[in-house]
Coordinates of C-alpha atoms in Angstrom, one line a residue:
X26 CA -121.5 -94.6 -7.9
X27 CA -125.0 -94.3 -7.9
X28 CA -125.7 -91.6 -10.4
X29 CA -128.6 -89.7 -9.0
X30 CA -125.7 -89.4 -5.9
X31 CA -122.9 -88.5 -8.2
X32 CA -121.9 -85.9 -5.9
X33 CA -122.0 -87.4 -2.9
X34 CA -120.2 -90.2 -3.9
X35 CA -117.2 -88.3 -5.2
X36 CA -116.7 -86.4 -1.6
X37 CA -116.8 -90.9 -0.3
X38 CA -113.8 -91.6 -2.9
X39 CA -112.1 -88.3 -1.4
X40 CA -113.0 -88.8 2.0
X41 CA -110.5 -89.7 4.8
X42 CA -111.0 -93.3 6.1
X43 CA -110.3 -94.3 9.8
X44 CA -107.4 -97.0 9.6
X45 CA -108.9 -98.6 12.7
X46 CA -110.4 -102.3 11.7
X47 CA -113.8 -103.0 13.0
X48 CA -113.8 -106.6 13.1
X49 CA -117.7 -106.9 12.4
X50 CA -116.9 -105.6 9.0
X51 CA -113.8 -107.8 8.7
X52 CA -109.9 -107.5 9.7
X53 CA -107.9 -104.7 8.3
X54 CA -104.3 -105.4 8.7
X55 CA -102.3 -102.6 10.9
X56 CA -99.3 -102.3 8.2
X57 CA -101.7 -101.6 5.4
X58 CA -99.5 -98.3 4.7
X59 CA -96.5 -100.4 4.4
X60 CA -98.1 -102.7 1.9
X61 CA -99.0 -99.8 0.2
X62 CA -95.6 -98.1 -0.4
X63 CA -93.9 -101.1 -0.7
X64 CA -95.6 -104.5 -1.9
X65 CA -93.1 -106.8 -0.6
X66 CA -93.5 -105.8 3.0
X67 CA -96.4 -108.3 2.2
X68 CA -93.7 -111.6 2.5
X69 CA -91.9 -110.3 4.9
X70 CA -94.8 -110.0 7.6
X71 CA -96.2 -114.0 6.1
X72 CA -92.6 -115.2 6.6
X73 CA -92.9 -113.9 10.2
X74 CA -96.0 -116.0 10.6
X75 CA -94.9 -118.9 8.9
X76 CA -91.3 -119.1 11.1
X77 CA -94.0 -119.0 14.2
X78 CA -96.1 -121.1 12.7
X79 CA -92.8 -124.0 12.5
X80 CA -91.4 -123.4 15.9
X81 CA -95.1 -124.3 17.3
X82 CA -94.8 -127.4 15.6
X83 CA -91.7 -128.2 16.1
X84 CA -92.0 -130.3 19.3
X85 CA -95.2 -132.2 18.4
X86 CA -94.7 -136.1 17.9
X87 CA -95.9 -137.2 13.9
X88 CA -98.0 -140.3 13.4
X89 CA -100.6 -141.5 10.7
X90 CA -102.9 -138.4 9.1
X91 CA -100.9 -135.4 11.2
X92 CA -97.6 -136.7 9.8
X93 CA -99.3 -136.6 6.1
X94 CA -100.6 -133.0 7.1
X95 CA -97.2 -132.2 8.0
X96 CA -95.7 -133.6 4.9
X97 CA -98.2 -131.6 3.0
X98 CA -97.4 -128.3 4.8
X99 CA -93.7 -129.1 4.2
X100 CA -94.1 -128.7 0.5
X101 CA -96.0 -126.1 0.1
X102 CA -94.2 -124.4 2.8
X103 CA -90.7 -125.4 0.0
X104 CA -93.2 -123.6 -2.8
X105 CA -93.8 -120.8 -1.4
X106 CA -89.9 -120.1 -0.5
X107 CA -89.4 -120.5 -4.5
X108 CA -91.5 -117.8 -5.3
X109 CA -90.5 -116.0 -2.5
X110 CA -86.7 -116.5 -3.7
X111 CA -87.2 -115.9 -7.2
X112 CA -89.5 -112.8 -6.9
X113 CA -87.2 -111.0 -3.9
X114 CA -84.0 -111.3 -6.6
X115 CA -83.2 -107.5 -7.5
X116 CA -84.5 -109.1 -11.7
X117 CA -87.1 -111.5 -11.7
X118 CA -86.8 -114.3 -14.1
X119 CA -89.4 -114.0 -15.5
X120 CA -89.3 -117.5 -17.4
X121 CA -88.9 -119.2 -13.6
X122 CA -91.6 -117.4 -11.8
X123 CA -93.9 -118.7 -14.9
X124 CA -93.2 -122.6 -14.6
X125 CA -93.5 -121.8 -10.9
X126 CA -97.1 -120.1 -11.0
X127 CA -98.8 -122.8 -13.8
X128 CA -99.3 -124.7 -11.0
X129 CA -101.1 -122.1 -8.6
X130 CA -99.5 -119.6 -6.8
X131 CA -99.5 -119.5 -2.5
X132 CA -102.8 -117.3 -1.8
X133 CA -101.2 -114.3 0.3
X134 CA -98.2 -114.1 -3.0
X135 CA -101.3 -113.4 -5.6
X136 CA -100.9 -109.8 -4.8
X137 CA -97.4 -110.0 -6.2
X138 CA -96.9 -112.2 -8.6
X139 CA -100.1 -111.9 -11.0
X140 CA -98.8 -107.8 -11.3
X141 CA -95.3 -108.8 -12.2
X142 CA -96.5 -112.1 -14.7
X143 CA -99.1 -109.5 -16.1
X144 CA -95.7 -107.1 -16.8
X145 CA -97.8 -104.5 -14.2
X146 CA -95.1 -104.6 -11.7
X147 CA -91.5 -104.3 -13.5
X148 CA -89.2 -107.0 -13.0
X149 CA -86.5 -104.9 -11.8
X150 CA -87.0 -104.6 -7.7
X151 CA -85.6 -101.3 -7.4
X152 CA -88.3 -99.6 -9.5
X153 CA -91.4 -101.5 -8.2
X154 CA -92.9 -99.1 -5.4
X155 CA -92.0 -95.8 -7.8
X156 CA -93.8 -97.5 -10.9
X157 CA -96.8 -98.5 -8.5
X158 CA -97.4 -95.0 -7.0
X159 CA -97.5 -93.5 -10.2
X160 CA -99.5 -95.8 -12.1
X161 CA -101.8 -95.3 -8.6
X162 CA -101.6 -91.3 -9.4
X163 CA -102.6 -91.8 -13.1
X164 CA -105.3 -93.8 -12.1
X165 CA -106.9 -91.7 -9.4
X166 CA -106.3 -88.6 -11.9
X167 CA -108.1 -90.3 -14.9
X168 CA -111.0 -90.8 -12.4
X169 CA -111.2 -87.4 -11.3
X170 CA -111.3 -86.1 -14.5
X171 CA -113.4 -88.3 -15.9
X172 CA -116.5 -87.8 -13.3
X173 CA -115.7 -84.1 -12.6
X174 CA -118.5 -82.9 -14.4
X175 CA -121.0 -85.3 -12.8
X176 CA -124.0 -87.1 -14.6
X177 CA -123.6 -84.6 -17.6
X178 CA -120.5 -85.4 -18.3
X179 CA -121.1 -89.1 -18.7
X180 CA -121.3 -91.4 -21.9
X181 CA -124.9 -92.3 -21.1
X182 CA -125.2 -95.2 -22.7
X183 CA -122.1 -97.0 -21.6
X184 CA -122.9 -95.8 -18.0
X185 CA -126.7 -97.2 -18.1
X186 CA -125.3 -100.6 -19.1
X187 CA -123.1 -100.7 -16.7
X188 CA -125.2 -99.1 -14.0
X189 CA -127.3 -102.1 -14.6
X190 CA -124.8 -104.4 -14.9
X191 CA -122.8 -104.0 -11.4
X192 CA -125.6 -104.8 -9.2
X193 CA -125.6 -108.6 -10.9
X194 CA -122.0 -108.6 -10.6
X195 CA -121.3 -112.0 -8.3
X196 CA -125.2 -112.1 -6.9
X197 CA -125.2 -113.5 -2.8
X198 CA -121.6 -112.5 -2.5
X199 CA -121.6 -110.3 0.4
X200 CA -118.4 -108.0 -1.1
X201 CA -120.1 -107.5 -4.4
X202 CA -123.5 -106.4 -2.9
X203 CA -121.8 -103.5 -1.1
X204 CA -122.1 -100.0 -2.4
X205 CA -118.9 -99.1 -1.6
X206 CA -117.4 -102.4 -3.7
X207 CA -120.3 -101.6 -6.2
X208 CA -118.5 -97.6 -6.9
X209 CA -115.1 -98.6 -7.1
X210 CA -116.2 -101.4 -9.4
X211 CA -118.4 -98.8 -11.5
X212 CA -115.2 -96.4 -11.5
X213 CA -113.3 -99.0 -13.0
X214 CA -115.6 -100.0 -15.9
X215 CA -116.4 -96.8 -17.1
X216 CA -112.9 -95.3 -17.3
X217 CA -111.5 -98.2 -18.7
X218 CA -114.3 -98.2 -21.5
X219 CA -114.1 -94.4 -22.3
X220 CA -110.3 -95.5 -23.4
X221 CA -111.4 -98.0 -25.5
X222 CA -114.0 -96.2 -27.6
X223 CA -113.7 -99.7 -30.1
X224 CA -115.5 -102.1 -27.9
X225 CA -116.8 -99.5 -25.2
X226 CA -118.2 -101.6 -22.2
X227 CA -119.4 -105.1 -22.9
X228 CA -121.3 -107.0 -20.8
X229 CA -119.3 -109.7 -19.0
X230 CA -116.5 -107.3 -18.2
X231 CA -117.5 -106.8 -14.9
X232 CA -117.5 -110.1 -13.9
X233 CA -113.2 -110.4 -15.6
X234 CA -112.5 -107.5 -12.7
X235 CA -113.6 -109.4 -9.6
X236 CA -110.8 -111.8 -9.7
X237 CA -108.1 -109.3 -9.4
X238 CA -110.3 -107.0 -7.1
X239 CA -110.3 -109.7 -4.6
X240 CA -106.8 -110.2 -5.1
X241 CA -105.2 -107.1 -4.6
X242 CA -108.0 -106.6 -1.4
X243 CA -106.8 -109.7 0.5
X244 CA -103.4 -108.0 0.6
X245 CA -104.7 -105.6 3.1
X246 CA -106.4 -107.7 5.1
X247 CA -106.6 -110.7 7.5
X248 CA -110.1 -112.1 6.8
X249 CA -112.3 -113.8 3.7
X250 CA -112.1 -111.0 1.3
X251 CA -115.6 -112.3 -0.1
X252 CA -117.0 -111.1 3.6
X253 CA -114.8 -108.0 3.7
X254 CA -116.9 -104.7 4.2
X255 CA -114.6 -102.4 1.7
X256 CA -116.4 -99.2 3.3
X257 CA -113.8 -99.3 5.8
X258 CA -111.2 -98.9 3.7
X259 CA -108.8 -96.4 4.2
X260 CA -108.6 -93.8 1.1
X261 CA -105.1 -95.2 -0.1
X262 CA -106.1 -98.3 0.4
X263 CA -109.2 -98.1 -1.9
X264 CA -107.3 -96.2 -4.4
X265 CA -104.5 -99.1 -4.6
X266 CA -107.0 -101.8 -5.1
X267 CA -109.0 -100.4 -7.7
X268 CA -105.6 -98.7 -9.7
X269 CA -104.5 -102.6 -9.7
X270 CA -107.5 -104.1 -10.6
X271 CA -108.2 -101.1 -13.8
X272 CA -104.4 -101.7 -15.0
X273 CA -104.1 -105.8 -14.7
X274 CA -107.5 -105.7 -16.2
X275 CA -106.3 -103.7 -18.8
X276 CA -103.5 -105.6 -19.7
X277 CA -106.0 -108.9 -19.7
X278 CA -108.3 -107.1 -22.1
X279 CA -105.6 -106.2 -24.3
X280 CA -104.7 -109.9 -25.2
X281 CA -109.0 -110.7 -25.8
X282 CA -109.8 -107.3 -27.6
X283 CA -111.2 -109.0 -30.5
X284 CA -114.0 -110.7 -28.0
X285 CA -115.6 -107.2 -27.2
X286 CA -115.1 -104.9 -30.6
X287 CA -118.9 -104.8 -32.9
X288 CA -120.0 -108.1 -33.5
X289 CA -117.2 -109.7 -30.9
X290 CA -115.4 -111.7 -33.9
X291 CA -112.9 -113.2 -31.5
X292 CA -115.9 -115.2 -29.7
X293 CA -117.1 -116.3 -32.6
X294 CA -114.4 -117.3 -34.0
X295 CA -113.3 -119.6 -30.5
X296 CA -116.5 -120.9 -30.3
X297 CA -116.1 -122.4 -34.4
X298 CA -112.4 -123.7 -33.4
X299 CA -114.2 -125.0 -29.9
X300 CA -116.7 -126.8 -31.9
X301 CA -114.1 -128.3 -34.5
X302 CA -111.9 -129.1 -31.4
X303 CA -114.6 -131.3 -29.7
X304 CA -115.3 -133.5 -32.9
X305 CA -111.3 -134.2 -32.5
X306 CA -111.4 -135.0 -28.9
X307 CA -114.8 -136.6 -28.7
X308 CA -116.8 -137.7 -31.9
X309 CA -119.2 -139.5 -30.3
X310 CA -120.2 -136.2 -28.1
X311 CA -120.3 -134.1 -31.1
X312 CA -122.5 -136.4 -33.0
X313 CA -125.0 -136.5 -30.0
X314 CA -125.1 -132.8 -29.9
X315 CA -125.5 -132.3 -33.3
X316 CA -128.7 -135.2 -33.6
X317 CA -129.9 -132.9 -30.8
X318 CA -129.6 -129.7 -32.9
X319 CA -127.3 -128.2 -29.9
X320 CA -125.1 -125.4 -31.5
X321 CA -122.3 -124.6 -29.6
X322 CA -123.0 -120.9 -29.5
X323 CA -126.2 -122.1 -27.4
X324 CA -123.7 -122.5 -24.6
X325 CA -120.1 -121.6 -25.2
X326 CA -120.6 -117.9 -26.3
X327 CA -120.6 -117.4 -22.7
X328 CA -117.8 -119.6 -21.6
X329 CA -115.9 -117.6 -23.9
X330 CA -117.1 -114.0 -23.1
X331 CA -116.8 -114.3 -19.2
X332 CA -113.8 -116.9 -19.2
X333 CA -116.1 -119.9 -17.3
X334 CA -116.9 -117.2 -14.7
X335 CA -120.8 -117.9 -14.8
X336 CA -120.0 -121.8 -14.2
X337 CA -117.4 -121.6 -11.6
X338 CA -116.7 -119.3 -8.4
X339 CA -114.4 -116.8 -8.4
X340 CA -112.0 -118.7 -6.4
X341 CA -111.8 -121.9 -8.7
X342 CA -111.2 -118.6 -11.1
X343 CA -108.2 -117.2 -9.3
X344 CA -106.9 -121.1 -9.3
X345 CA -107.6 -120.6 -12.7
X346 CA -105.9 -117.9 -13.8
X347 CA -102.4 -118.6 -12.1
X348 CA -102.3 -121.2 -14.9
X349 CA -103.6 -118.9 -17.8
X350 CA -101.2 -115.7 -16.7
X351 CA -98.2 -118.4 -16.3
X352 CA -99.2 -119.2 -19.8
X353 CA -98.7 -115.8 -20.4
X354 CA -101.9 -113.4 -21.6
X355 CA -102.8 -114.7 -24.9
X356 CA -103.8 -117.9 -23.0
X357 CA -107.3 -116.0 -22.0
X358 CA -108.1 -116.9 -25.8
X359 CA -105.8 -119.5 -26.8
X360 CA -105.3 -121.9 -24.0
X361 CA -108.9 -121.0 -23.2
X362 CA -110.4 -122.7 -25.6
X363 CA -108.8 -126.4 -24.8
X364 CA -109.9 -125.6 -21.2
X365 CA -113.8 -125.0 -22.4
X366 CA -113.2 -128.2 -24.9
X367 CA -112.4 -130.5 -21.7
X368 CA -114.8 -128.5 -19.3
X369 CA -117.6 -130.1 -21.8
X370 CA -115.9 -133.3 -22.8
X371 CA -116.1 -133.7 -18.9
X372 CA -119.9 -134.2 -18.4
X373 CA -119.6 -136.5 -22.2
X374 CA -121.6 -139.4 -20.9
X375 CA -124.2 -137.4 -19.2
X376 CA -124.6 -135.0 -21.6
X377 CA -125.4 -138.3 -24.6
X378 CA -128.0 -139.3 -22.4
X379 CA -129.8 -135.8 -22.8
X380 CA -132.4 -134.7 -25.7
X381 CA -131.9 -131.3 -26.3
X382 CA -133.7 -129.4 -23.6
X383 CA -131.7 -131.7 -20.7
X384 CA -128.4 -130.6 -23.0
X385 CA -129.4 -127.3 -22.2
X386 CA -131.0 -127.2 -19.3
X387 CA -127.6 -129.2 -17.6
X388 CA -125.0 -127.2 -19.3
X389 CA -127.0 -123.8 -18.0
X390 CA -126.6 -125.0 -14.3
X391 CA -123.3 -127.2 -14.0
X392 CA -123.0 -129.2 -10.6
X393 CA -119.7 -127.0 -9.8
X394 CA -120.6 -126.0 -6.9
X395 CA -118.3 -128.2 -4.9
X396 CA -115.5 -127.5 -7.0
X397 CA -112.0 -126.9 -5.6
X398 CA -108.1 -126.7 -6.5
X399 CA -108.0 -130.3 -7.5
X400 CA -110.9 -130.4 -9.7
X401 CA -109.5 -127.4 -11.4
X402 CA -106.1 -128.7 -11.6
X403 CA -107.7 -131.9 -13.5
X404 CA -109.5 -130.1 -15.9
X405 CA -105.9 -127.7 -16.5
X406 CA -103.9 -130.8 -16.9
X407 CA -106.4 -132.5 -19.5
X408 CA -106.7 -129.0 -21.5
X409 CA -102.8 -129.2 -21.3
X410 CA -102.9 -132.5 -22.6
X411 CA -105.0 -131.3 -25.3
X412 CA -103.2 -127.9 -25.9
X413 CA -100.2 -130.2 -26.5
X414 CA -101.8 -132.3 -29.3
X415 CA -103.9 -130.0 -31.3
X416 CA -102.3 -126.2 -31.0
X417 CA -100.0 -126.9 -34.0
X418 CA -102.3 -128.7 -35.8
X419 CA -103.7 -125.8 -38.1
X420 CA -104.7 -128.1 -40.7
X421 CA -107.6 -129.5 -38.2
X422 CA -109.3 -126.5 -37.8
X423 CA -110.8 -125.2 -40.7
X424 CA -107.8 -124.9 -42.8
X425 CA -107.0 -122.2 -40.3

């Protein structure tokens, strides 16, 4: 919402959307209404495909890197009909679909499982679609009241930060530099920081609601959700995804207050135990860095306010984050902080070859760029491995 066209920008929230895809823009699925009312219409239109996908298959003759493909399709084809087994039960355990999810979750089940590990979606089945419509109602009704009275009615201040702020949100990605991606993202922010009047809005938020957006979006459609043209949305649609992304990112935010109240203690106080951790983990790292002068807060404050967001893209993130919601949410600042400690310890022999400027310089621009599921998986397990050792160990960090 561009504020000089408040107005015309609440008739486009209110405004009734063709349900016809135009492919140019992307592919809107036909049955988005269905996934609407009733999120697990979602597996039951994948297992469709996937039953197709076997009996195309099923007469081909197996040898050398197609049998491997094969074999690979065979267990994550087994995965998926865990999750699919444990989240149709009429009670989800809740403990199962956890050790299921730390090690990622099948793409097109996102949409279900992060609301229901988030405790967004209930775990009883029966009262999923009511709790969904009218946690959908309460959000569309807290935006309508909130920008009723236009520009006047606005906090200025958090609106000008985050009026700046959305434009920067995910720079190149085609999604993120629509208007129509950029409003419902604006929406989003500025209700959710008007009920938090403690920490307000806080830069680096924006980028913590582009995981789930994408998310919850890829459930209505068939293409790249990073390509998708949201403007062609249906109304209910829109509303859906952006009352799932403001609720699941409320419930992240909840766990990581103390990183965005005055003077963002929690922050601090990770990037002290981060620091600590490191001289544990890797001595000879933490005595280069500190010869170079390098203070942690040079570089970490951010990995800690926007979760590694700035250093990796937002699909390593989702990867990501099926780990840290299996972990449950306090893992956004606790398991977080052995995932930073072995995301530096990672470029340790680079980094002791640096004076300070390379230290900085390198650790500003990471060579991520290449990054996929496996790399992220490494760097969970070795966090995990270091999670294990030091967590308990109170004594080693600061008497804390």
């Amino acid at each position: 919402m561009v504020i000089g066209d408040l107005e015309a920008d609440a008739d486009e929230y209110g405004a009734t959307h063709s349900a016809k895809p135009r492919y140019e823009h992307g592919v809107l699925r036909a049955d988005v209404d269905e996934i609407v009312n009733d999120p697990l219409h979602l597996i039951e239109r994948q297992s469709e495909k996937v039953s197709s996908r076997s009996r195309a298959t099923g007469g081909i003759d197996l040898t050398g890197d197609t049998e491997k493909l094969m074999r690979e399709r065979s267990i994550r084809t087994n995965r998926r009909t865990k999750f699919i087994n444990c989240i149709t039960k009429d009670d989800v355990d809740i403990a199962q679909l956890r050790k299921l999810a730390w090690n990622g979750v099948p793409e097109d089940l996102r949409p279900l499982v992060w609301p229901l590990l988030l405790g967004y979606l209930p775990l009883p089945k029966p009262t999923r679609s009511s709790t969904l419509a009218r946690k959908r109602r309460e959000y569309a009704s807290l935006v309508d009241t909130t920008f009723s009275r236009g520009r006047e009615g606005l906090d200025q201040q958090i609106w000008h930060q985050i009026e700046i702020d959305v434009p920067r949100t995910r720079p190149g990605v085609p999604l993120w530099m629509q208007g129509s991606t950029q409003r419902s993202l604006e929406r989003i922010l500025y209700v959710w920081a008007i009920r938090h009047p403690a920490s307000g809005y806080v830069q680096g938020i924006n980028d913590l609601a582009t995981p789930f957006f994408q998310v919850f979006l890829s459930a209505y459609i068939d293409s790249d959700p990073e390509d998708f043209d949201t403007g062609i949305l249906p109304d209910n649609v829109r509303t859906a995804v952006e009352a799932d992304t403001f609720w699941c990112l409320s419930r992240l935010l909840d766990g990581i207050q103390d990183n965005y109240i005055a003077g963002q203690p929690g922050i601090h106080r990770s990037v002290k135990r981060m620091a600590e951790l490191v001289a544990r983990i890797d001595a000879p790292l933490a005595a280069h860095l500190d010869v170079e002068n390098v203070e942690f807060m040079q570089f970490a404050f951010r990995w800690m306010n926007c979760l590694l967001m700035r250093e990796i893209s937002v699909q390593n993130t989702i990867r990501m984050w099926d780990t840290y919601l299996a972990e449950g949410t306090d893992a956004f600042s606790q398991f977080h902080l052995y995932v930073c400690s072995a995301f530096l310890v990672r470029w340790s022999k680079k980094l002791q070859e640096m004076d300070f400027q390379g230290i900085i310089m390198f650790l500003q621009s990471l060579p991520t760029q290449g990054w996929g599921d496996h790399e992220i998986e490494m760097l969970l397990s070795e966090a995990f491995v270091h999670y294990s050792t030091w967590h308990n160990a109170q004594s080693h960090f600061g008497g804390r």
